[in-house]
Tab-separated table of C-alpha atoms in Angstrom:
chain	number	residue	atom	x	y	z
A	1	MET	CA	-138.300	58.644	-154.201
A	2	LEU	CA	-138.553	58.972	-150.410
A	3	ASN	CA	-139.850	55.412	-150.156
A	4	ASN	CA	-136.813	54.140	-152.059
A	5	ILE	CA	-134.446	56.088	-149.803
A	6	GLY	CA	-136.202	54.765	-146.711
A	7	LYS	CA	-136.081	51.209	-148.001
A	8	LYS	CA	-132.393	51.514	-148.847
A	9	TYR	CA	-131.719	52.907	-145.363
A	10	GLN	CA	-133.480	49.960	-143.728
A	11	GLU	CA	-131.618	47.435	-145.867
A	12	THR	CA	-128.163	48.930	-145.229
A	13	ALA	CA	-126.208	47.420	-142.319
A	14	LEU	CA	-126.327	49.642	-139.244
A	15	ILE	CA	-122.572	49.448	-138.776
A	16	LYS	CA	-122.066	51.037	-142.224
A	17	LEU	CA	-124.578	53.788	-141.471
A	18	ILE	CA	-122.918	54.563	-138.127
A	19	ALA	CA	-119.523	54.799	-139.835
A	20	LEU	CA	-121.039	57.143	-142.413
A	21	GLY	CA	-122.623	59.277	-139.678
A	22	LEU	CA	-119.258	59.466	-137.914
A	23	VAL	CA	-117.504	60.671	-141.080
A	24	ILE	CA	-120.228	63.220	-141.903
A	25	GLY	CA	-120.066	64.571	-138.345
A	26	ILE	CA	-116.316	65.088	-138.649
A	27	ILE	CA	-116.708	66.799	-142.033
A	28	ILE	CA	-119.408	69.162	-140.750
A	29	ALA	CA	-117.368	70.112	-137.680
A	30	SER	CA	-114.236	70.673	-139.771
A	31	PHE	CA	-115.597	72.442	-142.843
A	32	ALA	CA	-119.095	73.740	-141.976
A	33	PRO	CA	-119.030	74.754	-138.285
A	34	GLY	CA	-122.054	76.975	-138.837
A	35	ALA	CA	-124.178	73.843	-139.290
A	36	ILE	CA	-123.152	72.348	-135.936
A	37	PRO	CA	-126.097	73.835	-133.968
A	38	VAL	CA	-128.486	72.296	-136.498
A	39	VAL	CA	-127.035	68.774	-136.609
A	40	SER	CA	-126.405	68.737	-132.844
A	41	VAL	CA	-130.189	68.589	-132.467
A	42	PHE	CA	-130.043	65.038	-133.843
A	43	GLY	CA	-127.551	64.101	-131.130
A	44	ASP	CA	-129.768	65.606	-128.426
A	45	LEU	CA	-132.815	63.751	-129.789
A	46	PHE	CA	-130.920	60.461	-129.860
A	47	VAL	CA	-129.723	60.808	-126.263
A	48	LYS	CA	-133.210	61.913	-125.159
A	49	ALA	CA	-134.801	58.896	-126.855
A	50	LEU	CA	-132.341	56.550	-125.152
A	51	LYS	CA	-133.081	58.165	-121.799
A	52	GLY	CA	-136.790	57.663	-122.400
A	53	VAL	CA	-136.732	54.008	-123.405
A	54	ALA	CA	-133.899	52.644	-121.217
A	55	PRO	CA	-135.724	52.535	-117.830
A	56	ILE	CA	-138.690	50.652	-119.291
A	57	LEU	CA	-136.349	48.351	-121.226
A	58	VAL	CA	-134.426	47.335	-118.098
A	59	PHE	CA	-137.610	46.779	-116.079
A	60	ILE	CA	-139.433	44.650	-118.649
A	61	LEU	CA	-136.457	42.566	-119.819
A	62	VAL	CA	-135.321	41.656	-116.306
A	63	MET	CA	-138.865	40.982	-115.085
A	64	ASN	CA	-139.543	38.713	-118.069
A	65	ALA	CA	-136.233	36.860	-117.640
A	66	MET	CA	-136.963	36.151	-113.957
A	67	ALA	CA	-140.547	35.050	-114.669
A	68	GLN	CA	-139.542	32.726	-117.522
A	69	LYS	CA	-136.483	31.085	-115.964
A	70	SER	CA	-136.696	27.347	-115.448
A	71	ALA	CA	-137.404	26.250	-111.892
A	72	ASP	CA	-135.339	23.081	-112.214
A	73	ALA	CA	-131.636	23.323	-112.901
A	74	ASN	CA	-130.102	20.229	-114.441
A	75	SER	CA	-127.067	19.171	-112.415
A	76	SER	CA	-124.923	19.121	-115.551
A	77	MET	CA	-125.811	22.776	-116.167
A	78	LYS	CA	-124.579	24.006	-112.781
A	79	PRO	CA	-120.836	23.938	-113.565
A	80	ILE	CA	-121.481	25.683	-116.892
A	81	VAL	CA	-123.530	28.430	-115.253
A	82	LYS	CA	-120.814	28.750	-112.605
A	83	LEU	CA	-118.213	29.243	-115.341
A	84	TYR	CA	-120.456	31.794	-117.061
A	85	VAL	CA	-120.697	33.851	-113.866
A	86	ILE	CA	-117.001	33.513	-112.959
A	87	GLY	CA	-115.916	34.434	-116.487
A	88	THR	CA	-118.191	37.468	-116.614
A	89	PHE	CA	-117.085	38.729	-113.183
A	90	LEU	CA	-113.370	38.299	-113.916
A	91	ALA	CA	-113.845	40.031	-117.273
A	92	SER	CA	-115.359	43.046	-115.524
A	93	LEU	CA	-112.378	43.058	-113.136
A	94	VAL	CA	-110.014	43.174	-116.112
A	95	GLY	CA	-111.939	46.156	-117.481
A	96	VAL	CA	-111.762	47.912	-114.111
A	97	VAL	CA	-108.003	47.310	-113.767
A	98	LEU	CA	-107.216	48.628	-117.244
A	99	SER	CA	-109.510	51.622	-116.665
A	100	PHE	CA	-107.503	52.544	-113.573
A	101	ALA	CA	-104.224	51.914	-115.405
A	102	PHE	CA	-105.299	54.082	-118.366
A	103	PRO	CA	-107.942	56.533	-117.038
A	104	THR	CA	-110.034	58.164	-119.743
A	105	THR	CA	-112.031	61.385	-119.601
A	106	LEU	CA	-114.678	62.268	-122.163
A	107	ALA	CA	-115.916	65.504	-123.701
A	108	LEU	CA	-119.422	65.681	-122.221
A	109	LYS	CA	-121.941	68.419	-121.573
A	110	MET	CA	-121.886	68.695	-117.812
A	111	SER	CA	-125.209	69.372	-116.098
A	112	ASP	CA	-125.616	72.238	-113.677
A	113	ALA	CA	-126.509	69.877	-110.863
A	114	GLU	CA	-123.548	69.250	-108.593
A	115	ILE	CA	-122.388	65.655	-108.292
A	116	SER	CA	-121.459	64.731	-104.749
A	117	PRO	CA	-118.994	61.848	-104.891
A	118	PRO	CA	-119.508	59.030	-102.377
A	119	SER	CA	-116.979	59.148	-99.536
A	120	GLY	CA	-116.416	55.410	-99.643
A	121	ILE	CA	-117.946	51.971	-99.848
A	122	VAL	CA	-120.201	52.560	-96.808
A	123	GLU	CA	-121.873	55.570	-98.407
A	124	VAL	CA	-122.147	53.723	-101.721
A	125	LEU	CA	-123.895	50.804	-100.008
A	126	HIS	CA	-126.122	53.214	-98.069
A	127	ASN	CA	-127.200	54.952	-101.259
A	128	LEU	CA	-127.605	51.577	-102.943
A	129	ILE	CA	-129.977	50.313	-100.254
A	130	LEU	CA	-132.043	53.504	-100.367
A	131	SER	CA	-132.241	53.254	-104.150
A	132	VAL	CA	-133.389	49.630	-103.933
A	133	VAL	CA	-136.430	50.481	-101.796
A	134	ASP	CA	-137.464	53.485	-103.879
A	135	ASN	CA	-141.076	53.643	-105.044
A	136	PRO	CA	-141.188	51.689	-108.350
A	137	ILE	CA	-143.099	54.407	-110.211
A	138	HIS	CA	-140.705	57.055	-108.899
A	139	ALA	CA	-137.759	54.840	-109.869
A	140	LEU	CA	-139.041	54.608	-113.452
A	141	THR	CA	-139.804	58.325	-113.801
A	142	THR	CA	-136.481	59.440	-112.281
A	143	ALA	CA	-134.384	56.733	-114.002
A	144	ASN	CA	-133.272	55.181	-110.700
A	145	TYR	CA	-131.829	52.063	-112.316
A	146	ILE	CA	-130.900	50.341	-109.074
A	147	GLY	CA	-134.506	50.575	-107.914
A	148	ILE	CA	-135.773	49.548	-111.345
A	149	LEU	CA	-133.531	46.480	-111.295
A	150	ALA	CA	-134.646	45.497	-107.781
A	151	TRP	CA	-138.373	45.856	-108.487
A	152	ALA	CA	-138.007	44.033	-111.808
A	153	VAL	CA	-136.391	41.059	-110.069
A	154	LEU	CA	-139.081	40.984	-107.367
A	155	ALA	CA	-141.896	41.294	-109.905
A	156	GLY	CA	-140.364	38.559	-112.048
A	157	LEU	CA	-140.035	36.196	-109.075
A	158	ALA	CA	-143.637	36.927	-108.061
A	159	LEU	CA	-144.793	36.129	-111.616
A	160	HIS	CA	-142.723	32.944	-111.840
A	161	GLY	CA	-145.757	30.850	-110.903
A	162	ALA	CA	-148.147	32.768	-113.153
A	163	SER	CA	-150.198	31.117	-115.896
A	164	GLU	CA	-148.717	30.422	-119.301
A	165	GLY	CA	-150.942	33.130	-120.764
A	166	THR	CA	-149.419	35.720	-118.423
A	167	LYS	CA	-145.897	34.549	-119.205
A	168	ASN	CA	-146.638	34.693	-122.921
A	169	PHE	CA	-147.884	38.249	-122.453
A	170	LEU	CA	-144.629	39.180	-120.671
A	171	ALA	CA	-142.607	37.563	-123.469
A	172	ASP	CA	-144.582	39.526	-126.085
A	173	LEU	CA	-144.118	42.728	-124.063
A	174	SER	CA	-140.373	42.056	-123.912
A	175	LYS	CA	-140.277	41.577	-127.683
A	176	ALA	CA	-142.238	44.801	-128.170
A	177	ILE	CA	-139.909	46.943	-126.052
A	178	THR	CA	-136.918	45.333	-127.771
A	179	GLN	CA	-138.443	46.304	-131.128
A	180	ILE	CA	-138.849	49.892	-129.929
A	181	VAL	CA	-135.180	49.935	-128.901
A	182	GLN	CA	-134.245	48.662	-132.351
A	183	TRP	CA	-136.189	51.540	-133.906
A	184	VAL	CA	-134.365	54.032	-131.681
A	185	ILE	CA	-131.017	52.476	-132.522
A	186	ARG	CA	-131.788	52.735	-136.254
A	187	PHE	CA	-131.712	56.492	-135.607
A	188	ALA	CA	-128.161	56.111	-134.223
A	189	PRO	CA	-126.329	57.250	-137.428
A	190	PHE	CA	-128.051	60.652	-137.262
A	191	GLY	CA	-127.522	60.892	-133.517
A	192	ILE	CA	-123.850	60.038	-133.830
A	193	MET	CA	-123.439	62.594	-136.617
A	194	GLY	CA	-124.793	65.253	-134.252
A	195	LEU	CA	-122.831	64.065	-131.220
A	196	VAL	CA	-119.528	63.919	-133.110
A	197	ALA	CA	-120.045	67.306	-134.771
A	198	SER	CA	-120.940	68.868	-131.414
A	199	ALA	CA	-117.997	67.262	-129.574
A	200	ILE	CA	-115.447	68.277	-132.210
A	201	GLY	CA	-116.975	71.748	-132.454
A	202	GLU	CA	-116.467	72.261	-128.712
A	203	SER	CA	-113.196	70.377	-128.145
A	204	GLY	CA	-111.606	70.188	-131.604
A	205	LEU	CA	-110.308	67.028	-133.250
A	206	SER	CA	-108.687	66.101	-129.938
A	207	ALA	CA	-112.103	64.675	-128.975
A	208	LEU	CA	-111.484	61.872	-131.468
A	209	LEU	CA	-108.242	61.016	-129.691
A	210	VAL	CA	-110.214	60.559	-126.479
A	211	TYR	CA	-112.516	58.148	-128.283
A	212	ALA	CA	-109.476	56.302	-129.627
A	213	LYS	CA	-108.023	55.976	-126.118
A	214	LEU	CA	-111.329	54.706	-124.741
A	215	LEU	CA	-111.596	52.211	-127.596
A	216	GLY	CA	-108.020	51.118	-126.884
A	217	VAL	CA	-108.873	50.359	-123.247
A	218	LEU	CA	-111.943	48.390	-124.329
A	219	LEU	CA	-110.156	46.382	-127.025
A	220	GLY	CA	-107.213	45.773	-124.698
A	221	SER	CA	-109.636	44.385	-122.113
A	222	PHE	CA	-111.373	42.172	-124.686
A	223	PHE	CA	-108.094	40.681	-125.919
A	224	ALA	CA	-106.725	40.279	-122.373
A	225	VAL	CA	-109.793	38.261	-121.390
A	226	ALA	CA	-109.881	36.206	-124.598
A	227	LEU	CA	-106.166	35.376	-124.700
A	228	ILE	CA	-105.086	35.485	-121.037
A	229	MET	CA	-107.943	35.357	-118.532
A	230	ASN	CA	-110.106	32.726	-120.255
A	231	PRO	CA	-107.126	30.413	-120.927
A	232	ILE	CA	-106.216	30.646	-117.223
A	233	ILE	CA	-109.755	29.618	-116.268
A	234	VAL	CA	-109.679	26.693	-118.718
A	235	PHE	CA	-106.236	25.572	-117.488
A	236	PHE	CA	-107.411	25.708	-113.863
A	237	PHE	CA	-110.250	23.276	-114.630
A	238	LEU	CA	-108.511	21.010	-117.175
A	239	GLN	CA	-104.829	21.147	-116.163
A	240	ARG	CA	-103.965	21.042	-119.878
A	241	ASN	CA	-102.738	23.492	-122.481
A	242	PRO	CA	-105.893	25.595	-123.005
A	243	TYR	CA	-104.924	27.357	-126.220
A	244	PRO	CA	-105.994	24.697	-128.772
A	245	LEU	CA	-109.541	24.937	-127.403
A	246	VAL	CA	-109.419	28.731	-126.855
A	247	LEU	CA	-108.127	29.460	-130.359
A	248	ALA	CA	-110.596	27.007	-131.919
A	249	THR	CA	-113.562	28.788	-130.303
A	250	LEU	CA	-112.251	32.206	-131.292
A	251	ARG	CA	-111.604	31.086	-134.843
A	252	GLU	CA	-114.794	29.106	-135.445
A	253	SER	CA	-117.247	31.086	-133.305
A	254	GLY	CA	-115.698	34.473	-132.557
A	255	ILE	CA	-115.053	35.425	-136.178
A	256	TYR	CA	-118.645	34.707	-137.195
A	257	ALA	CA	-119.955	36.630	-134.173
A	258	PHE	CA	-117.663	39.567	-135.013
A	259	PHE	CA	-119.524	40.091	-138.278
A	260	THR	CA	-123.045	39.167	-137.177
A	261	ARG	CA	-122.741	41.276	-133.991
A	262	SER	CA	-125.412	39.122	-132.383
A	263	SER	CA	-124.909	36.289	-129.887
A	264	ALA	CA	-128.406	35.033	-130.696
A	265	ALA	CA	-127.694	34.933	-134.441
A	266	ASN	CA	-124.506	32.980	-133.711
A	267	ILE	CA	-126.294	30.207	-131.793
A	268	PRO	CA	-126.455	27.814	-134.818
A	269	VAL	CA	-122.703	28.263	-135.364
A	270	ASN	CA	-122.005	27.464	-131.710
A	271	LEU	CA	-124.276	24.411	-131.726
A	272	SER	CA	-122.433	23.061	-134.758
A	273	LEU	CA	-119.065	23.670	-133.088
A	274	CYS	CA	-120.191	21.890	-129.905
A	275	LYS	CA	-121.258	18.915	-132.005
A	276	ARG	CA	-117.834	18.756	-133.685
A	277	LEU	CA	-116.187	18.924	-130.263
A	278	GLY	CA	-118.141	15.784	-129.344
A	279	LEU	CA	-120.070	17.385	-126.484
A	280	ASN	CA	-123.323	16.102	-124.983
A	281	GLU	CA	-126.164	17.458	-127.117
A	282	ASP	CA	-128.655	17.316	-124.229
A	283	VAL	CA	-126.449	19.785	-122.364
A	284	TYR	CA	-125.153	22.138	-125.057
A	285	SER	CA	-128.594	22.488	-126.652
A	286	ILE	CA	-129.544	24.285	-123.414
A	287	SER	CA	-126.264	25.911	-122.385
A	288	ILE	CA	-125.597	27.656	-125.713
A	289	PRO	CA	-128.938	29.514	-125.920
A	290	LEU	CA	-128.600	30.266	-122.197
A	291	GLY	CA	-125.070	31.582	-122.720
A	292	ALA	CA	-126.307	33.893	-125.469
A	293	THR	CA	-128.438	35.503	-122.758
A	294	ILE	CA	-126.374	35.488	-119.551
A	295	ASN	CA	-122.725	34.805	-120.511
A	296	MET	CA	-121.698	38.364	-121.363
A	297	SER	CA	-118.022	38.886	-120.566
A	298	GLY	CA	-117.686	41.534	-123.261
A	299	ALA	CA	-120.781	43.359	-122.048
A	300	ALA	CA	-119.435	43.406	-118.472
A	301	ILE	CA	-116.213	44.977	-119.746
A	302	THR	CA	-118.112	47.612	-121.717
A	303	ILE	CA	-120.298	48.544	-118.747
A	304	ALA	CA	-117.340	48.745	-116.338
A	305	VAL	CA	-114.994	50.685	-118.636
A	306	LEU	CA	-117.524	53.269	-119.805
A	307	SER	CA	-118.909	53.758	-116.301
A	308	LEU	CA	-115.410	54.444	-114.963
A	309	ALA	CA	-114.804	56.806	-117.888
A	310	ALA	CA	-117.897	58.719	-116.734
A	311	ALA	CA	-116.584	58.742	-113.153
A	312	HIS	CA	-113.174	60.026	-114.274
A	313	THR	CA	-114.838	62.685	-116.413
A	314	VAL	CA	-116.845	64.154	-113.525
A	315	GLY	CA	-113.860	63.944	-111.196
A	316	LEU	CA	-114.996	61.157	-108.870
A	317	ASP	CA	-112.313	59.360	-106.870
A	318	ILE	CA	-113.246	55.665	-106.893
A	319	ASP	CA	-111.712	53.508	-104.148
A	320	LEU	CA	-111.000	49.778	-104.414
A	321	PRO	CA	-114.114	48.472	-102.580
A	322	THR	CA	-116.333	50.662	-104.770
A	323	ALA	CA	-114.534	49.356	-107.865
A	324	LEU	CA	-115.226	45.789	-106.731
A	325	LEU	CA	-118.886	46.701	-106.251
A	326	LEU	CA	-118.862	48.074	-109.799
A	327	SER	CA	-117.614	44.681	-111.024
A	328	VAL	CA	-120.536	42.977	-109.313
A	329	ILE	CA	-123.020	45.475	-110.772
A	330	SER	CA	-121.418	45.091	-114.222
A	331	THR	CA	-121.743	41.310	-113.966
A	332	VAL	CA	-125.416	41.470	-113.006
A	333	GLY	CA	-126.094	44.161	-115.610
A	334	ALA	CA	-124.323	42.197	-118.332
A	335	CYS	CA	-126.515	39.159	-117.619
A	336	GLY	CA	-129.530	41.352	-118.346
A	337	ALA	CA	-128.101	43.037	-121.416
A	338	SER	CA	-130.570	43.390	-124.280
A	339	GLY	CA	-130.189	41.100	-127.279
A	340	VAL	CA	-130.078	44.005	-129.726
A	341	ALA	CA	-126.858	45.500	-131.070
A	342	GLY	CA	-125.424	47.863	-128.486
A	343	GLY	CA	-127.668	46.415	-125.783
A	344	SER	CA	-124.908	46.463	-123.156
A	345	LEU	CA	-124.597	50.233	-123.555
A	346	LEU	CA	-128.121	50.721	-122.236
A	347	LEU	CA	-127.074	49.116	-118.927
A	348	ILE	CA	-124.347	51.718	-118.298
A	349	PRO	CA	-126.736	54.013	-116.348
A	350	VAL	CA	-127.277	51.178	-113.848
A	351	ALA	CA	-123.556	51.184	-113.000
A	352	CYS	CA	-123.274	54.983	-113.146
A	353	ALA	CA	-126.099	55.259	-110.604
A	354	SER	CA	-123.920	53.531	-107.996
A	355	PHE	CA	-121.508	56.472	-108.274
A	356	GLY	CA	-124.251	59.061	-107.982
A	357	ILE	CA	-123.881	59.984	-111.668
A	358	GLY	CA	-127.190	61.156	-113.119
A	359	SER	CA	-129.001	60.027	-116.231
A	360	ASP	CA	-128.050	63.154	-118.221
A	361	ILE	CA	-124.343	62.329	-118.102
A	362	ALA	CA	-124.809	58.547	-118.245
A	363	MET	CA	-126.799	58.752	-121.470
A	364	GLN	CA	-124.135	60.946	-123.076
A	365	VAL	CA	-121.679	58.160	-122.266
A	366	VAL	CA	-124.086	55.727	-123.946
A	367	GLY	CA	-123.929	57.999	-127.005
A	368	VAL	CA	-120.136	57.830	-126.935
A	369	GLY	CA	-120.466	54.055	-126.786
A	370	PHE	CA	-122.449	54.092	-130.026
A	371	ILE	CA	-119.772	56.258	-131.640
A	372	ILE	CA	-117.049	53.681	-130.972
A	373	GLY	CA	-119.525	50.816	-131.338
A	374	VAL	CA	-118.522	50.215	-134.963
A	375	LEU	CA	-115.612	48.156	-133.617
A	376	GLN	CA	-116.450	47.798	-129.917
A	377	ASP	CA	-119.739	45.948	-130.391
A	378	SER	CA	-118.251	43.495	-132.902
A	379	CYS	CA	-115.360	42.580	-130.569
A	380	GLU	CA	-117.680	42.407	-127.568
A	381	THR	CA	-120.012	39.971	-129.342
A	382	ALA	CA	-117.076	37.855	-130.537
A	383	LEU	CA	-115.878	37.470	-126.941
A	384	ASN	CA	-119.382	36.792	-125.616
A	385	SER	CA	-120.274	34.148	-128.187
A	386	SER	CA	-116.949	32.290	-128.297
A	387	SER	CA	-116.989	32.073	-124.487
A	388	ASP	CA	-120.337	30.228	-124.644
A	389	VAL	CA	-118.709	27.275	-126.408
A	390	LEU	CA	-115.455	27.581	-124.443
A	391	PHE	CA	-117.108	27.289	-121.031
A	392	THR	CA	-119.617	24.644	-122.134
A	393	ALA	CA	-116.730	22.520	-123.401
A	394	THR	CA	-114.584	23.241	-120.336
A	395	ALA	CA	-117.289	22.043	-117.951
A	396	GLU	CA	-117.773	18.744	-119.811
A	397	PHE	CA	-114.067	18.179	-120.426
A	398	ALA	CA	-113.343	18.796	-116.721
A	399	GLU	CA	-115.753	15.984	-115.819
A	400	ARG	CA	-114.089	13.701	-118.368
A	401	ALA	CA	-110.649	14.619	-116.988
A	402	LYS	CA	-111.744	13.557	-113.489
A	403	ASN	CA	-112.679	10.137	-114.911
A	404	GLY	CA	-109.455	9.885	-116.941
A	405	GLU	CA	-111.382	9.984	-120.229
A	406	LEU	CA	-110.020	13.234	-121.712
A	407	ASN	CA	-107.446	13.236	-124.519
A	408	ASP	CA	-105.640	16.280	-125.881
A	409	LYS	CA	-107.147	15.659	-129.320
A	410	ASP	CA	-110.620	16.165	-127.795
A	411	LEU	CA	-109.794	19.871	-127.429
A	412	VAL	CA	-109.716	20.323	-131.200
A	413	PRO	CA	-113.016	20.172	-133.121
A	414	GLY	CA	-113.398	17.456	-135.742
A	415	LYS	CA	-114.473	18.002	-139.317
């Protein structure tokens, strides 16, 4: 009996289980408030598990990525990578702007430790530098994500010339920690049930309205980037109406990615679309898998918006230079986002650390991210994956336009 239940649980899509956990949490808080202390334990366990695995995840994934990266960059890849970075950075800026325009505060359990807000960009940079040179073991045990990120990059660069056996070991280690994260995330429905029941029990149903507002800011940012920012980038490079190409990538890549919720799983779809756009196979066969790893506009938005929601919640006053620094951190963090569903959420503590926000609060924000992730993660992945094809095509079409070889019909994929 238990084996059948467990098997059914594993076979059911996580998005359905999270939605069910959300509904059960609301029902418990509304009709059985006496059970809230019991189910809230699941929420605490979920947040605690995330706090435990996230530092190691960031360290190993970034170190492996730096060690494995190709030493030689094909000249045709440079403009694509440039577009990936520009698109991700501008996407994070959009998220920051909308977060300031529509500030959101969350119902979180505030820790007793006082949070001292940075006085400005100088103090932020000072704290950032001190965090970078922290002892690596201390950084891991205290969840100093800035230090973890710095040591992971250095270790990865040092291991870049290691033997293939060592690199294979790092790749296997990366797969192992990713598998552990997947196991933790499979517990998300129970954790979300506890988090929702606890939040509604303390703040009433108004807590759901806060989640709706936060989701609105996120979705607004996603659509603004997909339908305004990305078309502007494409127009700047092609000097042509960008919407035939933009809408084609959203329709033929974004929709698939919305349902698969995995940029990696959408790679075959993107390769097929690139082929029908008549792109150079030698280039897109590299740029599409690469984009599934580093071109994360949606992830940058998620990191920026939720980090600013945490800052607004604890009452921090963020100035413009600090917000720009957040965009840079969100861009770097998004490039290292895990390939599992909800992977971008686990990079939120990296951005929160730049504000002096501790792991206790940051991981509660991660929990909130999983609550709204039923829709957020699908839209984020759709933006990420469709942008891979969009920027790959833009780079090649821009070169053709310089040589006078680009026609408007090239912007529409063939059959």
